[in-house]
Short mmCIF file of C-alpha atoms in Angstrom, two decimals:
data_model
loop_
_atom_site.label_atom_id
_atom_site.label_comp_id
_atom_site.label_asym_id
_atom_site.label_seq_id
_atom_site.Cartn_x
_atom_site.Cartn_y
_atom_site.Cartn_z
CA UNK B 291 -2.25 44.56 11.24
CA UNK B 292 -6.05 44.68 11.32
CA UNK B 293 -7.58 43.08 8.21
CA UNK B 294 -10.99 44.80 8.66
CA UNK B 295 -10.10 48.18 7.14
CA UNK B 296 -7.67 49.79 4.75
CA UNK B 297 -6.24 52.31 7.26
CA UNK B 298 -7.55 55.60 5.89
CA UNK B 299 -11.15 55.17 7.09
CA UNK B 300 -10.61 53.29 10.35
CA UNK B 301 -12.08 56.10 12.50
CA UNK B 302 -14.71 57.30 10.07
CA UNK B 303 -17.82 58.22 12.07
CA UNK B 304 -21.22 59.76 11.49
CA UNK B 305 -20.17 63.27 12.59
CA UNK B 306 -17.15 65.49 12.10
CA UNK B 307 -14.71 66.11 14.98
CA UNK B 308 -16.67 69.23 15.97
CA UNK B 309 -19.86 67.09 16.11
CA UNK B 310 -21.51 68.69 13.08
CA UNK B 311 -23.39 66.34 10.79
CA UNK B 312 -21.79 64.79 7.74
CA UNK B 313 -23.78 64.36 4.50
CA UNK B 314 -24.15 60.64 5.18
CA UNK B 315 -25.65 61.15 8.64
CA UNK B 316 -29.22 61.49 7.36
CA UNK B 317 -28.69 58.48 5.12
CA UNK B 318 -27.64 56.47 8.16
CA UNK B 319 -30.75 57.71 9.98
CA UNK B 320 -32.91 56.30 7.18
CA UNK B 321 -31.07 52.98 7.23
CA UNK B 322 -31.42 52.67 11.02
CA UNK B 323 -35.14 53.60 10.96
CA UNK B 324 -37.29 51.01 12.76
CA UNK B 325 -39.87 50.85 9.96
CA UNK B 326 -40.28 50.37 6.25
CA UNK B 327 -42.65 52.86 4.61
CA UNK B 328 -43.81 52.98 1.00
CA UNK B 329 -46.64 54.77 -0.76
CA UNK B 330 -48.99 53.11 -3.21
CA UNK B 331 -51.63 55.44 -4.61
CA UNK B 332 -53.25 57.24 -1.66
CA UNK B 333 -52.09 54.65 0.89
CA UNK B 334 -48.99 54.39 3.07
CA UNK B 335 -47.77 50.85 3.67
CA UNK B 336 -45.97 50.70 7.04
CA UNK B 337 -43.99 47.71 8.35
CA UNK B 338 -42.75 47.63 11.95
CA UNK B 339 -39.10 46.51 11.87
CA UNK B 340 -38.76 46.30 15.66
CA UNK B 341 -38.30 42.81 17.13
CA UNK B 342 -40.09 43.45 20.44
CA UNK B 343 -41.66 46.94 20.36
CA UNK B 344 -45.16 47.84 19.22
CA UNK B 345 -45.27 51.10 17.26
CA UNK B 346 -47.89 52.42 19.69
CA UNK B 347 -44.94 53.14 22.00
CA UNK B 348 -43.72 55.84 19.59
CA UNK B 349 -45.42 59.12 18.73
CA UNK B 350 -46.04 59.54 15.01
CA UNK B 351 -47.38 62.44 13.03
CA UNK B 352 -48.44 62.86 9.45
CA UNK B 353 -48.37 66.22 7.65
CA UNK B 354 -49.36 67.66 4.27
CA UNK B 355 -47.00 70.29 2.87
CA UNK B 356 -47.64 72.23 -0.30
CA UNK B 357 -45.34 74.89 -1.75
CA UNK B 358 -43.31 74.92 1.46
CA UNK B 359 -46.29 75.52 3.76
CA UNK B 360 -47.85 72.94 6.07
CA UNK B 361 -51.55 72.76 5.16
CA UNK B 362 -52.63 70.04 7.61
CA UNK B 363 -51.13 67.68 10.17
CA UNK B 364 -52.42 64.82 12.29
CA UNK B 365 -51.10 62.69 15.12
CA UNK B 366 -51.11 59.11 13.92
CA UNK B 367 -52.23 56.61 16.55
CA UNK B 368 -50.89 53.35 15.19
CA UNK B 369 -50.73 50.07 17.07
CA UNK B 370 -48.58 47.74 15.03
CA UNK B 371 -47.00 44.58 16.44
CA UNK B 372 -43.34 43.75 15.71
CA UNK B 373 -42.77 42.69 12.09
CA UNK B 374 -46.41 43.38 11.19
CA UNK B 375 -47.54 45.50 8.23
CA UNK B 376 -50.53 47.81 7.87
CA UNK B 377 -51.95 50.25 5.35
CA UNK B 378 -52.88 53.81 6.28
CA UNK B 379 -55.03 55.94 3.99
CA UNK B 380 -53.74 59.51 3.63
CA UNK B 381 -56.45 61.51 5.45
CA UNK B 382 -55.89 64.84 3.72
CA UNK B 383 -57.85 66.64 1.03
CA UNK B 384 -55.28 67.44 -1.62
CA UNK B 385 -55.22 70.83 -3.34
CA UNK B 386 -56.11 71.03 -7.03
CA UNK B 387 -52.75 72.56 -8.03
CA UNK B 388 -49.47 73.70 -6.56
CA UNK B 389 -46.46 75.71 -7.72
CA UNK B 390 -43.46 73.87 -6.25
CA UNK B 391 -44.77 70.50 -5.10
CA UNK B 392 -47.03 68.78 -2.61
CA UNK B 393 -45.69 66.23 -0.09
CA UNK B 394 -46.87 63.97 2.71
CA UNK B 395 -44.39 63.48 5.56
CA UNK B 396 -44.48 60.81 8.26
CA UNK B 397 -42.36 61.39 11.38
CA UNK B 398 -41.64 59.07 14.32
CA UNK B 399 -40.65 60.52 17.69
CA UNK B 400 -39.16 59.12 20.87
CA UNK B 401 -39.84 61.86 23.39
CA UNK B 402 -38.53 65.09 21.85
CA UNK B 403 -36.21 63.32 19.38
CA UNK B 404 -37.17 62.51 15.82
CA UNK B 405 -35.94 58.97 15.20
CA UNK B 406 -37.34 58.43 11.71
CA UNK B 407 -39.08 60.24 8.86
CA UNK B 408 -40.27 59.53 5.32
CA UNK B 409 -41.55 61.97 2.74
CA UNK B 410 -43.42 61.25 -0.48
CA UNK B 411 -44.40 63.54 -3.33
CA UNK B 412 -48.12 63.60 -4.02
CA UNK B 413 -49.63 63.57 -7.53
CA UNK B 414 -50.83 67.19 -7.52
CA UNK B 415 -50.76 69.09 -10.82
CA UNK B 416 -48.17 71.86 -10.91
CA UNK B 417 -49.17 75.29 -12.20
CA UNK B 418 -47.39 76.65 -15.21
CA UNK B 419 -45.02 79.39 -14.11
CA UNK B 420 -43.98 82.33 -16.21
CA UNK B 421 -40.27 83.03 -16.17
CA UNK B 422 -39.18 86.22 -14.48
CA UNK B 423 -36.55 88.62 -15.68
CA UNK B 424 -33.85 86.56 -17.39
CA UNK B 425 -30.47 86.22 -15.76
CA UNK B 426 -27.97 88.82 -16.88
CA UNK B 427 -24.25 88.20 -16.49
CA UNK B 428 -21.79 91.05 -16.87
CA UNK B 429 -18.06 91.01 -16.37
CA UNK B 430 -15.36 93.66 -16.07
CA UNK B 431 -11.72 93.62 -14.96
CA UNK B 432 -12.53 93.23 -11.24
CA UNK B 433 -16.03 91.73 -10.93
CA UNK B 434 -18.58 89.30 -12.33
CA UNK B 435 -22.17 90.42 -11.72
CA UNK B 436 -25.24 88.17 -11.96
CA UNK B 437 -28.62 89.90 -11.88
CA UNK B 438 -32.09 88.44 -12.11
CA UNK B 439 -35.62 88.71 -10.80
CA UNK B 440 -35.15 90.21 -7.31
CA UNK B 441 -31.43 89.54 -6.81
CA UNK B 442 -27.96 90.83 -7.66
CA UNK B 443 -24.70 88.98 -6.89
CA UNK B 444 -21.29 90.57 -7.36
CA UNK B 445 -18.28 88.23 -7.38
CA UNK B 446 -14.86 89.80 -6.82
CA UNK B 447 -12.14 88.35 -9.03
CA UNK B 448 -9.52 89.86 -6.73
CA UNK B 449 -10.78 88.17 -3.54
CA UNK B 450 -12.27 85.08 -5.19
CA UNK B 451 -15.51 85.55 -3.25
CA UNK B 452 -18.84 87.36 -3.34
CA UNK B 453 -18.48 90.90 -2.02
CA UNK B 454 -22.11 91.92 -2.53
CA UNK B 455 -25.36 89.96 -2.40
CA UNK B 456 -28.59 91.91 -2.73
CA UNK B 457 -31.94 90.13 -2.56
#
């Protein structure tokens, strides 16, 4: 007779019973983060959401990632009083172009544990890519085969699963 829930989600937590993460776990991490971070141009605007803790008590690092590779990273020494806001210029020299994307990531650590992160895409021009070998789909009585540039997947109709993956 509890009016606070509808019965089917009364024990709904952030992890599954085997303690693996649910899809909403990282969303909850962002909601619980002790800061607000936004990017305007080449500047990060950071607001300390703590009530009593200065951000200098947390380790922070800033990294530049381009096409999946970290190009540069810095430890960010930031003293910011509770509920105060500051602007931080991004200290990296951005590449002229990239293939997949260029990002700046800000992480906050308490000891060895990451307690917050934010990532922003940077305005770096993407190179035009030429398409590889087009995808070829073939089907017979037992299999569906998908082949492309550097891969071949064979799906078994009998087992309802992939029985061969070649990369």
